[in-house]
Amino acid sequence: MTRPAAGPDADSLIDRAEDAFVAFRGGDDRGMEVLVDLLTPILWHAARGRGANRATAEEVVQTAWLALIDHVEDVRDPRAVLAWLLTTVRRDSSRRVRRDQRAVPSEPAVHGARQQVADDPQPDVAVVHGDRQQRLWGHVQELPERCRYLLRVVAFAERPDYSSIADALGMPIGSIGPTRGRCLEKLRRSLDTDPAWEGYST
Amino acid sequence: MNDHLDDTDAVLLADLRGLHASIDPMPAALPDRVKLALTVQRLHAELAELTRAPALATRDEPVRADAITFAATSLSLMVTISGTDGRRVLDGWVTVPGARVEVHDDHGTSTTTTDDDGRFTVHDVVEGDVWFVVHPPPDSGLRAVVTPSVHL
């Protein structure tokens, strides 16, 4: 993979992560600190979006970073470091969520989604700031689960990163169509039919 | 690029980012906890315990002179904090002479070595979160010690 030429997208999250990881491998410990600051937010949302509760999400994220140090040599392409971490977080979150669900004595009515809600209450209306966010939240919840997940995670990256992030989340662009062609487009269509949605300018 | 995202998509994604950041914020201390865990792992170090935290400065006592103490099995570290105007002077004492002490603040790392009595001084530490790594001399056979971060 090569970098896009200088331009508005030249410094994507993947580019910055690559630089920091290369510095770290070159012996600069500060590189790892930069990498942690850059990527921990997106990893947090990748774990939470898989249904991990807050404590589990913290553990999953921390474990992924520790695993990266043990596997530094396995990540041959430094551009792949975000994808490697995302894949690790996604798999570990899913595994732990399944395990926790098995561990909970199951009430027949409580299935995956409900369980997640019980563990992870819907955001308080007061927490969702303003009408605009509340309205957007309403439309997001109408989306299929995989779209909600994909959009939640890619929102924490930059545009040129989306296809590799989709890949790492187990939703390669080829299988779901271009991101925009499906998930984002769905959300836009849904917002466009909402007379109370005031457009996209913030 | 496979994705032909237009400017509206970009604004919408920024909105989504704001939405998720406000309804389900990452714990602010998570990156620091990760860095600490990585350092402990990398150095095969021991994580020290904070046994005495700095007291809050009071209005009647404009000059701060607080003490922090960390304890680990291989060594202990005691630090007295003074200085004002966003800059701190740290006077420290480690139970091991000739140990290399790293002071990490938000702007980088200062390194010094403890004298024969185990004392050290670091000037110009930036106010904010600070944590320490203590490397005992190699011939001591002691493990390195990493402290949790404290707010100065």
Short mmCIF file of C-alpha atoms in Angstrom, two decimals:
data_model
loop_
_atom_site.label_atom_id
_atom_site.label_comp_id
_atom_site.label_asym_id
_atom_site.label_seq_id
_atom_site.Cartn_x
_atom_site.Cartn_y
_atom_site.Cartn_z
CA MET A 1 0.00 0.00 0.00
CA THR A 2 1.18 3.50 -0.69
CA ARG A 3 0.21 6.77 0.80
CA PRO A 4 -2.00 9.18 -1.03
CA ALA A 5 -0.14 12.25 -2.22
CA ALA A 6 -0.31 15.29 -0.01
CA GLY A 7 -3.84 16.62 0.10
CA PRO A 8 -6.72 16.99 2.50
CA ASP A 9 -6.63 13.25 3.24
CA ALA A 10 -2.85 12.89 3.39
CA ASP A 11 -2.75 12.51 7.15
CA SER A 12 -5.31 9.85 7.81
CA LEU A 13 -5.45 7.98 11.09
CA ILE A 14 -3.70 5.05 9.42
CA ASP A 15 -0.89 7.34 8.19
CA ARG A 16 -0.31 8.78 11.64
CA ALA A 17 -0.47 5.35 13.24
CA GLU A 18 2.06 4.08 10.71
CA ASP A 19 4.50 6.88 11.54
CA ALA A 20 4.21 6.28 15.28
CA PHE A 21 4.58 2.50 14.93
CA VAL A 22 7.62 2.86 12.67
CA ALA A 23 9.19 5.21 15.24
CA PHE A 24 8.49 2.70 18.02
CA ARG A 25 10.03 -0.16 16.06
CA GLY A 26 13.02 2.06 15.44
CA GLY A 27 13.56 2.25 19.21
CA ASP A 28 11.58 5.36 20.12
CA ASP A 29 9.36 4.47 23.10
CA ARG A 30 7.50 7.73 22.68
CA GLY A 31 6.16 6.30 19.41
CA MET A 32 4.10 3.79 21.38
CA GLU A 33 2.67 6.54 23.58
CA VAL A 34 1.61 8.50 20.52
CA LEU A 35 0.06 5.36 19.06
CA VAL A 36 -1.90 4.67 22.25
CA ASP A 37 -3.28 8.22 22.30
CA LEU A 38 -4.23 8.01 18.62
CA LEU A 39 -5.93 4.63 18.54
CA THR A 40 -7.40 3.95 21.98
CA PRO A 41 -10.61 5.95 21.27
CA ILE A 42 -11.47 4.00 18.10
CA LEU A 43 -10.65 0.71 19.86
CA TRP A 44 -12.94 1.64 22.74
CA HIS A 45 -15.84 2.14 20.33
CA ALA A 46 -14.97 -1.07 18.49
CA ALA A 47 -15.28 -2.97 21.78
CA ARG A 48 -18.41 -1.20 23.03
CA GLY A 49 -20.07 -1.54 19.64
CA ARG A 50 -19.70 -5.32 19.96
CA GLY A 51 -21.71 -5.26 23.17
CA ALA A 52 -18.88 -5.33 25.70
CA ASN A 53 -19.84 -3.55 28.91
CA ARG A 54 -17.62 -0.69 30.03
CA ALA A 55 -15.39 -2.74 32.32
CA THR A 56 -14.98 -5.49 29.73
CA ALA A 57 -14.27 -2.95 27.00
CA GLU A 58 -11.44 -1.46 29.06
CA GLU A 59 -9.98 -4.88 29.61
CA VAL A 60 -10.29 -5.87 25.96
CA VAL A 61 -8.58 -2.68 24.79
CA GLN A 62 -5.75 -3.02 27.29
CA THR A 63 -5.25 -6.69 26.41
CA ALA A 64 -5.07 -5.87 22.70
CA TRP A 65 -2.27 -3.36 23.31
CA LEU A 66 -0.33 -5.83 25.42
CA ALA A 67 -0.78 -8.45 22.70
CA LEU A 68 0.54 -6.02 20.11
CA ILE A 69 3.83 -5.72 21.99
CA ASP A 70 4.14 -9.51 21.97
CA HIS A 71 3.37 -9.60 18.25
CA VAL A 72 5.30 -6.57 17.02
CA GLU A 73 7.22 -8.71 14.58
CA ASP A 74 4.05 -10.30 13.19
CA VAL A 75 2.67 -6.95 12.07
CA ARG A 76 4.93 -6.79 9.04
CA ASP A 77 3.26 -3.87 7.34
CA PRO A 78 3.22 -0.91 9.75
CA ARG A 79 0.18 0.42 7.91
CA ALA A 80 -1.71 -2.61 9.17
CA VAL A 81 -1.31 -1.83 12.86
CA LEU A 82 -4.78 -0.30 13.24
CA ALA A 83 -6.37 -3.21 11.38
CA TRP A 84 -4.49 -5.69 13.58
CA LEU A 85 -5.69 -4.00 16.77
CA LEU A 86 -9.28 -3.64 15.52
CA THR A 87 -9.45 -7.29 14.55
CA THR A 88 -8.09 -8.32 17.94
CA VAL A 89 -10.55 -6.10 19.82
CA ARG A 90 -13.54 -7.18 17.75
CA ARG A 91 -12.85 -10.89 18.18
CA ASP A 92 -12.03 -10.67 21.86
CA SER A 93 -15.12 -8.55 22.57
CA SER A 94 -17.40 -10.98 20.75
CA ARG A 95 -15.84 -13.91 22.56
CA ARG A 96 -16.24 -12.35 25.99
CA VAL A 97 -19.79 -11.17 25.32
CA ARG A 98 -20.80 -14.70 24.27
CA ARG A 99 -19.09 -16.16 27.31
CA ASP A 100 -20.79 -13.71 29.67
CA GLN A 101 -24.15 -14.42 28.13
CA ARG A 102 -23.69 -18.13 28.70
CA ALA A 103 -22.64 -17.46 32.28
CA VAL A 104 -25.82 -15.51 33.05
CA PRO A 105 -28.65 -17.86 33.97
CA SER A 106 -30.86 -17.21 31.01
CA GLU A 107 -34.37 -15.96 31.32
CA PRO A 108 -36.13 -17.15 28.21
CA ALA A 109 -37.15 -13.63 27.20
CA VAL A 110 -33.65 -12.19 27.46
CA HIS A 111 -31.74 -12.67 24.25
CA GLY A 112 -28.61 -11.09 22.86
CA ALA A 113 -29.85 -7.61 22.13
CA ARG A 114 -31.98 -7.36 25.24
CA GLN A 115 -29.14 -8.64 27.37
CA GLN A 116 -26.90 -5.97 26.00
CA VAL A 117 -29.43 -3.30 26.81
CA ALA A 118 -29.84 -4.55 30.36
CA ASP A 119 -26.12 -4.35 30.81
CA ASP A 120 -25.74 -1.17 28.94
CA PRO A 121 -28.72 1.10 29.41
CA GLN A 122 -29.87 3.31 26.61
CA PRO A 123 -28.33 6.72 26.92
CA ASP A 124 -30.22 9.02 29.14
CA VAL A 125 -32.07 11.59 27.11
CA ALA A 126 -30.28 14.19 29.18
CA VAL A 127 -26.93 12.84 28.06
CA VAL A 128 -27.73 13.18 24.38
CA HIS A 129 -27.05 16.83 23.86
CA GLY A 130 -29.70 18.73 22.03
CA ASP A 131 -32.46 17.85 19.60
CA ARG A 132 -30.14 17.28 16.73
CA GLN A 133 -28.15 14.51 18.39
CA GLN A 134 -31.29 12.99 19.77
CA ARG A 135 -32.86 12.89 16.35
CA LEU A 136 -29.72 11.45 14.78
CA TRP A 137 -29.59 8.81 17.51
CA GLY A 138 -33.16 7.84 16.71
CA HIS A 139 -32.30 7.27 13.05
CA VAL A 140 -29.11 5.39 13.87
CA GLN A 141 -31.09 2.94 15.96
CA GLU A 142 -33.24 2.12 12.95
CA LEU A 143 -30.20 0.81 11.06
CA PRO A 144 -29.28 -2.87 10.90
CA GLU A 145 -26.85 -3.85 13.64
CA ARG A 146 -23.82 -4.28 11.34
CA CYS A 147 -24.35 -0.83 9.86
CA ARG A 148 -24.59 0.73 13.31
CA TYR A 149 -21.33 -0.98 14.22
CA LEU A 150 -19.47 -0.05 11.06
CA LEU A 151 -20.54 3.59 11.20
CA ARG A 152 -19.78 3.90 14.88
CA VAL A 153 -16.20 2.75 14.34
CA VAL A 154 -15.41 4.51 11.05
CA ALA A 155 -16.69 7.76 12.56
CA PHE A 156 -13.53 7.74 14.67
CA ALA A 157 -11.21 7.55 11.67
CA GLU A 158 -10.68 9.57 8.51
CA ARG A 159 -12.15 9.04 5.09
CA PRO A 160 -9.30 7.22 3.35
CA ASP A 161 -9.24 4.66 6.18
CA TYR A 162 -12.75 3.33 5.74
CA SER A 163 -12.16 0.38 3.47
CA SER A 164 -9.40 -1.12 5.59
CA ILE A 165 -11.45 -0.55 8.73
CA ALA A 166 -14.45 -2.26 7.17
CA ASP A 167 -12.14 -5.17 6.34
CA ALA A 168 -10.84 -5.37 9.88
CA LEU A 169 -14.39 -5.38 11.24
CA GLY A 170 -15.14 -8.43 9.15
CA MET A 171 -17.23 -6.45 6.68
CA PRO A 172 -15.06 -6.19 3.59
CA ILE A 173 -16.29 -3.56 1.17
CA GLY A 174 -16.76 -6.21 -1.50
CA SER A 175 -19.32 -8.07 0.58
CA ILE A 176 -21.43 -5.15 1.69
CA GLY A 177 -20.83 -2.76 -1.17
CA PRO A 178 -19.11 0.54 -0.71
CA THR A 179 -19.71 1.89 2.76
CA ARG A 180 -21.65 4.77 1.47
CA GLY A 181 -23.59 2.58 -0.92
CA ARG A 182 -25.07 0.78 2.04
CA CYS A 183 -24.83 1.98 5.60
CA LEU A 184 -24.22 5.67 5.24
CA GLU A 185 -26.64 5.90 2.33
CA LYS A 186 -29.31 4.17 4.38
CA LEU A 187 -28.82 6.63 7.18
CA ARG A 188 -28.92 9.57 4.78
CA ARG A 189 -32.10 8.34 3.16
CA SER A 190 -33.69 7.93 6.54
CA LEU A 191 -32.67 11.44 7.62
CA ASP A 192 -33.80 12.92 4.31
CA THR A 193 -37.35 11.67 4.88
CA ASP A 194 -37.46 13.24 8.33
CA PRO A 195 -39.01 16.71 8.05
CA ALA A 196 -37.60 17.62 11.47
CA TRP A 197 -34.00 16.92 10.45
CA GLU A 198 -32.38 20.27 9.84
CA GLY A 199 -29.71 19.26 7.40
CA TYR A 200 -26.11 18.46 7.90
CA SER A 201 -24.45 21.70 8.79
CA THR A 202 -23.31 21.80 12.39
CA MET B 1 -10.54 4.72 -3.22
CA ASN B 2 -13.52 2.44 -3.08
CA ASP B 3 -15.56 4.86 -1.09
CA HIS B 4 -16.69 7.94 -2.86
CA LEU B 5 -17.67 9.79 0.22
CA ASP B 6 -18.84 13.31 -0.35
CA ASP B 7 -18.76 16.27 2.00
CA THR B 8 -22.22 15.53 3.34
CA ASP B 9 -21.02 12.06 4.34
CA ALA B 10 -18.05 13.62 6.07
CA VAL B 11 -20.26 15.98 8.07
CA LEU B 12 -22.61 13.15 8.96
CA LEU B 13 -19.72 11.00 10.15
CA ALA B 14 -18.45 13.89 12.25
CA ASP B 15 -21.95 14.12 13.76
CA LEU B 16 -21.87 10.39 14.50
CA ARG B 17 -18.52 10.76 16.15
CA GLY B 18 -19.87 13.54 18.36
CA LEU B 19 -22.93 11.45 19.16
CA HIS B 20 -20.98 8.39 20.29
CA ALA B 21 -18.38 10.43 22.10
CA SER B 22 -21.10 12.06 24.19
CA ILE B 23 -23.37 9.10 24.89
CA ASP B 24 -20.62 6.57 25.53
CA PRO B 25 -17.38 8.42 26.21
CA MET B 26 -14.13 6.53 26.51
CA PRO B 27 -12.87 6.78 30.11
CA ALA B 28 -10.47 9.72 29.96
CA ALA B 29 -7.79 7.83 31.87
CA LEU B 30 -7.84 4.75 29.63
CA PRO B 31 -4.90 5.77 27.39
CA ASP B 32 -2.76 6.43 30.48
CA ARG B 33 -3.69 3.11 32.01
CA VAL B 34 -2.71 1.40 28.76
CA LYS B 35 0.66 3.18 28.66
CA LEU B 36 1.34 2.19 32.23
CA ALA B 37 0.50 -1.46 31.53
CA LEU B 38 2.75 -1.42 28.45
CA THR B 39 5.67 0.03 30.38
CA VAL B 40 5.31 -2.51 33.17
CA GLN B 41 5.24 -5.29 30.60
CA ARG B 42 8.15 -3.96 28.55
CA LEU B 43 10.45 -3.57 31.54
CA HIS B 44 9.26 -6.75 33.27
CA ALA B 45 8.76 -4.21 36.00
CA GLU B 46 6.88 -4.16 39.22
CA LEU B 47 3.99 -1.74 39.62
CA ALA B 48 4.42 0.36 42.75
CA GLU B 49 1.59 1.24 45.02
CA LEU B 50 0.78 4.81 45.95
CA THR B 51 0.90 4.86 49.73
CA ARG B 52 0.64 8.59 50.31
CA ALA B 53 -0.97 11.06 47.92
CA PRO B 54 -0.28 14.76 47.62
CA ALA B 55 -2.57 16.89 49.74
CA LEU B 56 -4.54 19.59 48.02
CA ALA B 57 -3.08 23.06 48.16
CA THR B 58 -5.17 25.35 50.29
CA ARG B 59 -5.76 29.03 49.99
CA ASP B 60 -3.91 29.69 53.23
CA GLU B 61 -0.89 27.81 52.03
CA PRO B 62 0.11 29.19 48.64
CA VAL B 63 3.47 27.44 48.64
CA ARG B 64 2.93 23.79 48.04
CA ALA B 65 5.20 21.30 49.68
CA ASP B 66 3.48 18.00 49.37
CA ALA B 67 4.87 14.54 49.59
CA ILE B 68 4.05 11.39 47.66
CA THR B 69 5.23 7.94 48.60
CA PHE B 70 5.25 4.84 46.42
CA ALA B 71 6.09 1.37 47.65
CA ALA B 72 7.10 -1.76 45.81
CA THR B 73 8.83 -4.93 47.00
CA SER B 74 12.17 -4.02 45.44
CA LEU B 75 12.26 -0.37 46.51
CA SER B 76 10.35 2.66 47.77
CA LEU B 77 10.20 6.14 46.32
CA MET B 78 9.36 9.32 48.17
CA VAL B 79 8.92 12.63 46.39
CA THR B 80 8.47 16.13 47.80
CA ILE B 81 6.90 18.67 45.50
CA SER B 82 7.56 22.40 45.56
CA GLY B 83 7.47 25.27 43.10
CA THR B 84 4.66 27.33 41.59
CA ASP B 85 3.54 28.85 38.28
CA GLY B 86 2.84 25.58 36.57
CA ARG B 87 6.40 24.36 37.11
CA ARG B 88 7.33 21.96 39.85
CA VAL B 89 10.58 20.97 41.52
CA LEU B 90 10.69 17.38 42.68
CA ASP B 91 13.04 16.34 45.45
CA GLY B 92 13.10 12.61 45.69
CA TRP B 93 14.56 9.77 47.62
CA VAL B 94 14.82 6.15 46.52
CA THR B 95 15.85 3.33 48.85
CA VAL B 96 18.53 2.36 46.31
CA PRO B 97 21.59 4.51 45.47
CA GLY B 98 22.73 4.78 41.86
CA ALA B 99 19.23 4.14 40.47
CA ARG B 100 18.15 5.79 37.24
CA VAL B 101 14.91 7.72 37.71
CA GLU B 102 12.67 8.75 34.81
CA VAL B 103 10.03 11.39 35.40
CA HIS B 104 7.30 11.34 32.75
CA ASP B 105 5.05 14.36 32.41
CA ASP B 106 2.69 15.46 29.67
CA HIS B 107 5.56 16.95 27.70
CA GLY B 108 8.17 14.24 27.82
CA THR B 109 10.64 12.56 30.11
CA SER B 110 13.47 13.79 32.35
CA THR B 111 16.07 11.33 33.54
CA THR B 112 18.41 11.55 36.52
CA THR B 113 20.36 9.23 38.81
CA THR B 114 20.12 8.93 42.59
CA ASP B 115 23.22 9.89 44.57
CA ASP B 116 24.99 7.79 47.22
CA ASP B 117 22.19 8.55 49.66
CA GLY B 118 19.51 7.73 47.13
CA ARG B 119 18.54 11.37 46.61
CA PHE B 120 17.65 13.12 43.37
CA THR B 121 16.19 16.44 42.20
CA VAL B 122 14.30 17.23 39.01
CA HIS B 123 13.49 20.81 38.03
CA ASP B 124 10.90 22.16 35.63
CA VAL B 125 8.37 19.37 35.80
CA VAL B 126 5.18 20.51 34.09
CA GLU B 127 2.08 20.68 36.28
CA GLY B 128 -0.30 17.85 35.45
CA ASP B 129 -0.05 14.09 35.45
CA VAL B 130 3.33 12.65 36.33
CA TRP B 131 4.59 9.12 36.73
CA PHE B 132 7.95 7.59 37.52
CA VAL B 133 10.06 4.69 36.35
CA VAL B 134 12.94 3.66 38.61
CA HIS B 135 15.69 1.41 37.23
CA PRO B 136 17.88 0.02 40.02
CA PRO B 137 21.55 -0.48 39.08
CA PRO B 138 21.94 -3.70 37.04
CA ASP B 139 24.21 -5.31 39.66
CA SER B 140 21.54 -4.88 42.36
CA GLY B 141 19.45 -7.69 40.91
CA LEU B 142 16.32 -5.64 41.63
CA ARG B 143 13.46 -5.22 39.18
CA ALA B 144 12.51 -1.89 37.69
CA VAL B 145 9.53 -0.19 39.30
CA VAL B 146 6.82 1.79 37.55
CA THR B 147 4.48 4.05 39.52
CA PRO B 148 0.88 4.92 38.73
CA SER B 149 0.44 8.51 37.60
CA VAL B 150 -0.33 11.23 40.10
CA HIS B 151 -1.61 14.72 39.48
CA LEU B 152 0.74 17.47 40.58
#
